[in-house]
PDB file of C-alpha atoms in Angstrom:
ATOM      1  CA  ASP A   1     110.566 134.077  88.937  1.00  0.00           C
ATOM      2  CA  LYS A   2     108.425 135.334  91.812  1.00  0.00           C
ATOM      3  CA  ARG A   3     110.336 134.112  94.846  1.00  0.00           C
ATOM      4  CA  GLU A   4     113.553 132.491  95.840  1.00  0.00           C
ATOM      5  CA  LEU A   5     113.517 128.733  96.281  1.00  0.00           C
ATOM      6  CA  VAL A   6     115.850 126.354  98.065  1.00  0.00           C
ATOM      7  CA  VAL A   7     116.105 122.929  96.432  1.00  0.00           C
ATOM      8  CA  LEU A   8     117.688 119.925  98.102  1.00  0.00           C
ATOM      9  CA  THR A   9     118.104 116.854  95.912  1.00  0.00           C
ATOM     10  CA  ASN A  10     120.015 113.609  95.629  1.00  0.00           C
ATOM     11  CA  SER A  11     119.280 113.521  91.879  1.00  0.00           C
ATOM     12  CA  ILE A  12     122.267 114.351  89.685  1.00  0.00           C
ATOM     13  CA  GLU A  13     119.940 114.947  86.713  1.00  0.00           C
ATOM     14  CA  LEU A  14     117.737 117.424  88.573  1.00  0.00           C
ATOM     15  CA  GLY A  15     120.790 119.245  89.896  1.00  0.00           C
ATOM     16  CA  HIS A  16     122.193 119.479  86.378  1.00  0.00           C
ATOM     17  CA  ASP A  17     118.862 120.741  84.988  1.00  0.00           C
ATOM     18  CA  ILE A  18     118.744 123.507  87.588  1.00  0.00           C
ATOM     19  CA  VAL A  19     122.367 124.546  87.028  1.00  0.00           C
ATOM     20  CA  SER A  20     122.154 124.461  83.225  1.00  0.00           C
ATOM     21  CA  GLY A  21     118.761 126.218  83.237  1.00  0.00           C
ATOM     22  CA  ASN A  22     120.301 129.313  84.816  1.00  0.00           C
ATOM     23  CA  TYR A  23     117.634 129.651  87.496  1.00  0.00           C
ATOM     24  CA  GLY A  24     118.916 132.570  89.543  1.00  0.00           C
ATOM     25  CA  ASN A  25     116.021 132.251  91.963  1.00  0.00           C
ATOM     26  CA  ILE A  26     117.002 128.725  93.099  1.00  0.00           C
ATOM     27  CA  GLU A  27     119.530 127.991  95.812  1.00  0.00           C
ATOM     28  CA  LEU A  28     120.649 124.407  95.095  1.00  0.00           C
ATOM     29  CA  PHE A  29     121.958 121.793  97.544  1.00  0.00           C
ATOM     30  CA  ILE A  30     123.061 118.406  96.194  1.00  0.00           C
ATOM     31  CA  THR A  31     123.698 115.593  98.668  1.00  0.00           C
ATOM     32  CA  GLY A  32     126.935 113.717  98.932  1.00  0.00           C
ATOM     33  CA  GLY A  33     127.192 109.958  99.181  1.00  0.00           C
ATOM     34  CA  TYR A  34     127.371 106.949  96.894  1.00  0.00           C
ATOM     35  CA  TYR A  35     126.324 107.589  93.279  1.00  0.00           C
ATOM     36  CA  ARG A  36     123.967 104.887  91.932  1.00  0.00           C
ATOM     37  CA  GLN A  37     124.525 105.174  88.201  1.00  0.00           C
ATOM     38  CA  ASN A  38     121.540 103.043  87.182  1.00  0.00           C
ATOM     39  CA  VAL A  39     119.124 105.493  88.855  1.00  0.00           C
ATOM     40  CA  GLY A  40     121.153 108.709  88.636  1.00  0.00           C
ATOM     41  CA  SER A  41     120.986 109.505  92.324  1.00  0.00           C
ATOM     42  CA  VAL A  42     123.180 109.645  95.396  1.00  0.00           C
ATOM     43  CA  VAL A  43     122.395 107.417  98.395  1.00  0.00           C
ATOM     44  CA  GLY A  44     123.972 106.059 101.566  1.00  0.00           C
ATOM     45  CA  GLU A  45     124.678 107.138 105.124  1.00  0.00           C
ATOM     46  CA  GLU A  46     126.335 110.399 104.031  1.00  0.00           C
ATOM     47  CA  THR A  47     123.226 111.292 102.038  1.00  0.00           C
ATOM     48  CA  ILE A  48     120.863 110.606 104.928  1.00  0.00           C
ATOM     49  CA  ASP A  49     123.115 112.565 107.303  1.00  0.00           C
ATOM     50  CA  PHE A  50     123.105 115.556 104.925  1.00  0.00           C
ATOM     51  CA  VAL A  51     119.319 115.427 104.416  1.00  0.00           C
ATOM     52  CA  SER A  52     118.833 115.198 108.188  1.00  0.00           C
ATOM     53  CA  ARG A  53     120.219 118.722 108.570  1.00  0.00           C
ATOM     54  CA  PHE A  54     117.424 120.284 106.495  1.00  0.00           C
ATOM     55  CA  ARG A  55     113.820 121.190 107.255  1.00  0.00           C
ATOM     56  CA  ALA A  56     111.600 121.697 104.199  1.00  0.00           C
ATOM     57  CA  ASP A  57     108.270 123.420 103.823  1.00  0.00           C
ATOM     58  CA  ILE A  58     107.301 121.050 100.993  1.00  0.00           C
ATOM     59  CA  CYS A  59     108.960 117.961  99.598  1.00  0.00           C
ATOM     60  CA  PHE A  60     108.117 116.336  96.291  1.00  0.00           C
ATOM     61  CA  ILE A  61     108.938 112.635  96.209  1.00  0.00           C
ATOM     62  CA  SER A  62     108.680 110.139  93.381  1.00  0.00           C
ATOM     63  CA  CYS A  63     108.381 106.384  93.806  1.00  0.00           C
ATOM     64  CA  LEU A  64     108.561 103.253  91.678  1.00  0.00           C
ATOM     65  CA  SER A  65     105.482 101.498  93.038  1.00  0.00           C
ATOM     66  CA  VAL A  66     102.164 102.632  94.505  1.00  0.00           C
ATOM     67  CA  GLN A  67     100.051 100.220  96.525  1.00  0.00           C
ATOM     68  CA  LYS A  68      97.189 100.628  98.994  1.00  0.00           C
ATOM     69  CA  GLU A  69      99.715  99.985 101.781  1.00  0.00           C
ATOM     70  CA  GLY A  70     102.045 102.775 100.670  1.00  0.00           C
ATOM     71  CA  PHE A  71     104.832 103.818  98.331  1.00  0.00           C
ATOM     72  CA  TYR A  72     107.762 101.594  97.342  1.00  0.00           C
ATOM     73  CA  GLU A  73     111.246 101.741  95.826  1.00  0.00           C
ATOM     74  CA  ALA A  74     113.563  99.216  94.191  1.00  0.00           C
ATOM     75  CA  SER A  75     116.441 100.231  96.462  1.00  0.00           C
ATOM     76  CA  VAL A  76     116.397 100.256 100.244  1.00  0.00           C
ATOM     77  CA  GLN A  77     118.991 103.048 100.172  1.00  0.00           C
ATOM     78  CA  GLN A  78     116.788 105.235  97.973  1.00  0.00           C
ATOM     79  CA  ALA A  79     113.777 104.510 100.192  1.00  0.00           C
ATOM     80  CA  TYR A  80     115.693 105.614 103.306  1.00  0.00           C
ATOM     81  CA  VAL A  81     116.757 108.919 101.736  1.00  0.00           C
ATOM     82  CA  LYS A  82     113.227 109.752 100.579  1.00  0.00           C
ATOM     83  CA  LYS A  83     111.677 108.714 103.882  1.00  0.00           C
ATOM     84  CA  LYS A  84     114.083 110.968 105.792  1.00  0.00           C
ATOM     85  CA  MET A  85     113.171 113.925 103.591  1.00  0.00           C
ATOM     86  CA  MET A  86     109.462 113.288 104.141  1.00  0.00           C
ATOM     87  CA  GLN A  87     110.068 113.152 107.900  1.00  0.00           C
ATOM     88  CA  ASN A  88     111.872 116.507 107.762  1.00  0.00           C
ATOM     89  CA  SER A  89     109.157 118.284 105.768  1.00  0.00           C
ATOM     90  CA  LEU A  90     106.061 120.090 106.890  1.00  0.00           C
ATOM     91  CA  TYR A  91     104.150 118.926 103.820  1.00  0.00           C
ATOM     92  CA  SER A  92     104.839 115.864 101.619  1.00  0.00           C
ATOM     93  CA  VAL A  93     103.709 115.374  98.038  1.00  0.00           C
ATOM     94  CA  VAL A  94     104.219 112.011  96.326  1.00  0.00           C
ATOM     95  CA  VAL A  95     104.161 112.068  92.530  1.00  0.00           C
ATOM     96  CA  ALA A  96     103.882 108.969  90.321  1.00  0.00           C
ATOM     97  CA  ASP A  97     102.367 108.147  86.965  1.00  0.00           C
ATOM     98  CA  SER A  98      99.616 105.547  86.709  1.00  0.00           C
ATOM     99  CA  SER A  99     101.985 102.803  85.512  1.00  0.00           C
ATOM    100  CA  LYS A 100     103.353 102.632  89.081  1.00  0.00           C
ATOM    101  CA  PHE A 101     100.131 100.940  90.260  1.00  0.00           C
ATOM    102  CA  SER A 102     101.080  97.815  88.298  1.00  0.00           C
ATOM    103  CA  CYS A 103     104.641  97.694  89.673  1.00  0.00           C
ATOM    104  CA  ASN A 104     105.614  95.677  92.710  1.00  0.00           C
ATOM    105  CA  TYR A 105     108.784  96.665  94.572  1.00  0.00           C
ATOM    106  CA  LYS A 106     109.749  95.426  98.010  1.00  0.00           C
ATOM    107  CA  TYR A 107     111.237  98.404  99.877  1.00  0.00           C
ATOM    108  CA  GLN A 108     108.545 100.543 101.437  1.00  0.00           C
ATOM    109  CA  LEU A 109     109.348 104.219 101.196  1.00  0.00           C
ATOM    110  CA  ASP A 110     106.463 105.059 103.530  1.00  0.00           C
ATOM    111  CA  THR A 111     102.801 104.460 104.238  1.00  0.00           C
ATOM    112  CA  LEU A 112      99.929 106.411 102.654  1.00  0.00           C
ATOM    113  CA  ASP A 113      99.291 108.443 105.799  1.00  0.00           C
ATOM    114  CA  LYS A 114     102.739 110.052 105.512  1.00  0.00           C
ATOM    115  CA  ALA A 115     101.817 111.761 102.208  1.00  0.00           C
ATOM    116  CA  ASP A 116      99.650 114.854 102.364  1.00  0.00           C
ATOM    117  CA  ILE A 117      98.934 114.703  98.632  1.00  0.00           C
ATOM    118  CA  PHE A 118      99.400 112.047  95.966  1.00  0.00           C
ATOM    119  CA  ILE A 119      99.501 113.318  92.359  1.00  0.00           C
ATOM    120  CA  THR A 120      99.084 111.186  89.233  1.00  0.00           C
ATOM    121  CA  GLU A 121      97.728 111.692  85.716  1.00  0.00           C
ATOM    122  CA  LYS A 122      94.833 109.192  85.778  1.00  0.00           C
ATOM    123  CA  LYS A 123      92.246 108.086  88.303  1.00  0.00           C
ATOM    124  CA  PRO A 124      93.835 105.520  90.643  1.00  0.00           C
ATOM    125  CA  PRO A 125      92.261 102.120  91.385  1.00  0.00           C
ATOM    126  CA  GLU A 126      89.301 102.283  93.760  1.00  0.00           C
ATOM    127  CA  GLU A 127      91.040 100.281  96.494  1.00  0.00           C
ATOM    128  CA  PHE A 128      93.848 102.850  96.528  1.00  0.00           C
ATOM    129  CA  ILE A 129      91.406 105.771  96.628  1.00  0.00           C
ATOM    130  CA  LYS A 130      89.560 104.182  99.559  1.00  0.00           C
ATOM    131  CA  ALA A 131      92.782 103.475 101.484  1.00  0.00           C
ATOM    132  CA  ALA A 132      94.097 107.003 100.872  1.00  0.00           C
ATOM    133  CA  LYS A 133      90.853 108.622 102.028  1.00  0.00           C
ATOM    134  CA  GLU A 134      90.867 106.536 105.220  1.00  0.00           C
ATOM    135  CA  VAL A 135      94.251 107.969 106.246  1.00  0.00           C
ATOM    136  CA  GLY A 136      93.779 111.531 104.971  1.00  0.00           C
ATOM    137  CA  CYS A 137      95.986 111.411 101.885  1.00  0.00           C
ATOM    138  CA  GLU A 138      94.489 113.729  99.274  1.00  0.00           C
ATOM    139  CA  ILE A 139      94.555 112.429  95.678  1.00  0.00           C
ATOM    140  CA  ARG A 140      94.827 114.670  92.631  1.00  0.00           C
ATOM    141  CA  TYR A 141      94.570 113.557  89.019  1.00  0.00           C
ATOM    142  CA  LYS A 142      93.140 114.795  85.734  1.00  0.00           C
TER     143      LYS A 142
END
């Protein structure tokens, strides 16, 4: 309500929520590309090309797995799109619930040092906290 926002997303669900929520203060961009129905997002070369044309002040990124080495996805295509957005942002925030610490996916989205802040709802494992502090990734939780 206080300022205009520009949102760029490859999530069909988020795009729909913004459009159906009648948020007049949000300018919405939805990427093109290949629609992955099982995850509700658009990926592929067209998506990465589109994202490459934007520069964000802040990006909020989710992930499917959080490890002391970094953040992971189940799809290499999804990882590439998110990584490109992080690269094109001044400030990156990774958001994941605590269940993601027990998941193990193989496609690294990025390393801990590429996230300025990591947000979760519970205190992360000590080895993750130590690794994040070593590379300057701030952790926030309740």
